[in-house]
């Protein structure tokens, strides 16, 4: 074997070892913080995306309409005398029905957040949380066994 072949073989072997070392570091749970400190954590990852989820209410508009109309009619009946009282009762029932319908349709609406995390071992996790106000894209986080997310400072 001549010197050029030996040199080419050595460079190829060194590049292969360097590439396998990088792959091992990426798949072994090693992350780098913004200040350059390396973290080894199998339950840690980098936030890729934070998405808001809004679930509409249960659609209890009919019940809300009935309850609102009754309450509005009772309150309207307390106002005025004679024809004014009748008009206030009808107006209260109609207004209460509209308000009750709107409230009934929105009752039970729910907001949650889905946080997509690229874990240190290269896998991805989607965690649903009620509040993601302290989590931003690019943050390093730790996920516990219960699915709770803690931001790493």
Coordinates of C-alpha atoms in Angstrom, one line a residue:
X1 CA 0.0 0.0 0.0
X2 CA 1.4 3.4 -1.0
X3 CA 1.4 6.6 1.1
X4 CA -1.5 8.2 -0.7
X5 CA -3.8 5.2 -0.3
X6 CA -2.9 5.0 3.4
X7 CA -3.6 8.7 3.9
X8 CA -7.0 8.4 2.1
X9 CA -7.9 5.3 4.1
X10 CA -7.0 7.1 7.4
X11 CA -9.0 10.2 6.5
X12 CA -12.0 8.1 5.6
X13 CA -11.8 6.2 8.9
X14 CA -11.5 9.4 10.9
X15 CA -14.5 10.9 9.2
X16 CA -16.5 7.7 9.9
X17 CA -15.6 7.8 13.6
X18 CA -16.4 11.5 13.8
X19 CA -19.8 11.0 12.1
X20 CA -20.6 8.0 14.4
X21 CA -19.6 10.1 17.4
X22 CA -22.0 12.9 16.4
X23 CA -24.9 10.5 15.8
X24 CA -24.3 8.9 19.2
X25 CA -24.3 12.3 20.9
X26 CA -27.6 13.2 19.2
X27 CA -29.3 9.9 20.0
X28 CA -28.0 9.6 23.6
X29 CA -30.0 12.5 25.0
X30 CA -27.4 15.2 24.9
X31 CA -28.7 18.8 24.4
X32 CA -26.9 22.1 24.3
X33 CA -28.3 25.1 26.2
X34 CA -28.1 28.6 24.8
X35 CA -25.1 29.4 27.0
X36 CA -23.2 26.4 25.5
X37 CA -23.6 24.0 28.4
X38 CA -24.2 20.4 27.4
X39 CA -27.1 18.5 29.1
X40 CA -27.5 14.8 29.2
X41 CA -31.2 14.1 29.8
X42 CA -33.3 11.3 28.3
X43 CA -36.6 13.1 29.4
X44 CA -35.5 16.5 27.9
X45 CA -36.0 18.1 24.6
X46 CA -36.4 21.3 22.5
X47 CA -39.8 22.9 21.9
X48 CA -40.5 22.8 18.2
X49 CA -44.0 24.3 18.2
X50 CA -46.8 25.5 20.6
X51 CA -50.4 25.4 19.2
X52 CA -53.6 26.6 20.8
X53 CA -56.6 24.3 20.8
X54 CA -60.1 25.7 21.4
X55 CA -63.0 23.2 22.0
X56 CA -66.5 24.6 21.7
X57 CA -69.1 24.2 24.4
X58 CA -71.6 21.4 24.7
X59 CA -74.3 23.3 22.8
X60 CA -77.0 23.8 25.5
X61 CA -78.6 26.7 23.7
X62 CA -82.2 25.5 24.1
X63 CA -81.9 25.0 27.8
X64 CA -80.2 28.4 28.1
X65 CA -83.0 30.0 26.0
X66 CA -85.8 28.6 28.2
X67 CA -84.0 29.5 31.5
X68 CA -83.1 33.0 30.2
X69 CA -86.7 33.7 29.0
X70 CA -88.2 32.7 32.3
X71 CA -85.7 34.8 34.3
X72 CA -86.1 37.8 31.9
X73 CA -89.9 37.5 32.1
X74 CA -89.9 37.4 35.9
X75 CA -87.5 40.4 36.1
X76 CA -89.5 42.3 33.5
X77 CA -92.7 41.7 35.4
X78 CA -91.2 43.6 38.4
X79 CA -91.1 46.8 36.3
X80 CA -93.9 49.3 35.6
X81 CA -97.7 49.1 35.9
X82 CA -100.5 48.0 33.5
X83 CA -99.5 47.8 29.9
X84 CA -95.9 48.9 30.7
X85 CA -95.6 45.9 33.0
X86 CA -96.8 43.6 30.2
X87 CA -94.4 45.1 27.7
X88 CA -91.5 44.9 30.2
X89 CA -92.4 41.2 30.8
X90 CA -92.4 40.3 27.1
X91 CA -89.3 42.4 26.5
X92 CA -87.5 40.7 29.4
X93 CA -88.5 37.3 28.3
X94 CA -87.2 37.9 24.7
X95 CA -84.0 39.5 25.9
X96 CA -83.4 36.8 28.5
X97 CA -84.0 34.2 25.8
X98 CA -81.4 35.6 23.5
X99 CA -78.9 36.0 26.3
X100 CA -79.6 32.5 27.7
X101 CA -79.2 31.0 24.2
X102 CA -75.8 32.7 23.7
X103 CA -74.6 31.7 27.2
X104 CA -75.8 28.1 26.8
X105 CA -74.0 27.7 23.5
X106 CA -70.7 28.9 24.9
X107 CA -70.9 27.1 28.2
X108 CA -68.1 24.5 28.6
X109 CA -65.8 25.9 25.9
X110 CA -62.2 24.9 26.7
X111 CA -58.8 26.1 25.7
X112 CA -55.7 23.9 25.9
X113 CA -52.2 23.9 24.2
X114 CA -50.3 21.2 22.4
X115 CA -46.5 21.4 22.8
X116 CA -44.4 19.5 20.2
X117 CA -41.1 18.6 21.6
X118 CA -38.0 17.1 19.8
X119 CA -36.5 14.9 22.5
X120 CA -32.8 14.5 23.0
X121 CA -32.9 11.0 21.6
X122 CA -34.4 12.3 18.3
X123 CA -38.0 11.2 18.9
X124 CA -40.9 13.6 19.1
X125 CA -43.6 14.0 21.7
X126 CA -46.8 16.0 21.6
X127 CA -47.9 17.0 25.1
X128 CA -51.3 18.7 25.8
X129 CA -51.3 21.2 28.7
X130 CA -53.8 23.7 30.1
X131 CA -51.4 26.6 30.3
X132 CA -48.3 27.1 28.0
X133 CA -47.7 30.8 28.9
X134 CA -44.2 30.1 30.0
X135 CA -43.1 28.0 27.1
X136 CA -41.8 29.3 23.8
X137 CA -40.4 27.7 20.6
X138 CA -36.8 26.8 21.1
X139 CA -37.0 26.4 24.9
X140 CA -35.3 23.4 26.5
X141 CA -37.9 21.5 28.6
X142 CA -38.1 18.3 30.7
X143 CA -41.1 16.0 30.5
X144 CA -41.9 14.0 33.6
X145 CA -43.7 10.6 33.7
X146 CA -47.1 12.3 34.2
X147 CA -46.7 14.5 31.0
X148 CA -45.9 17.7 32.9
X149 CA -43.5 20.1 31.2
X150 CA -40.8 22.0 33.1
X151 CA -38.7 24.7 31.4
X152 CA -34.9 24.3 31.9
X153 CA -33.3 27.6 32.7

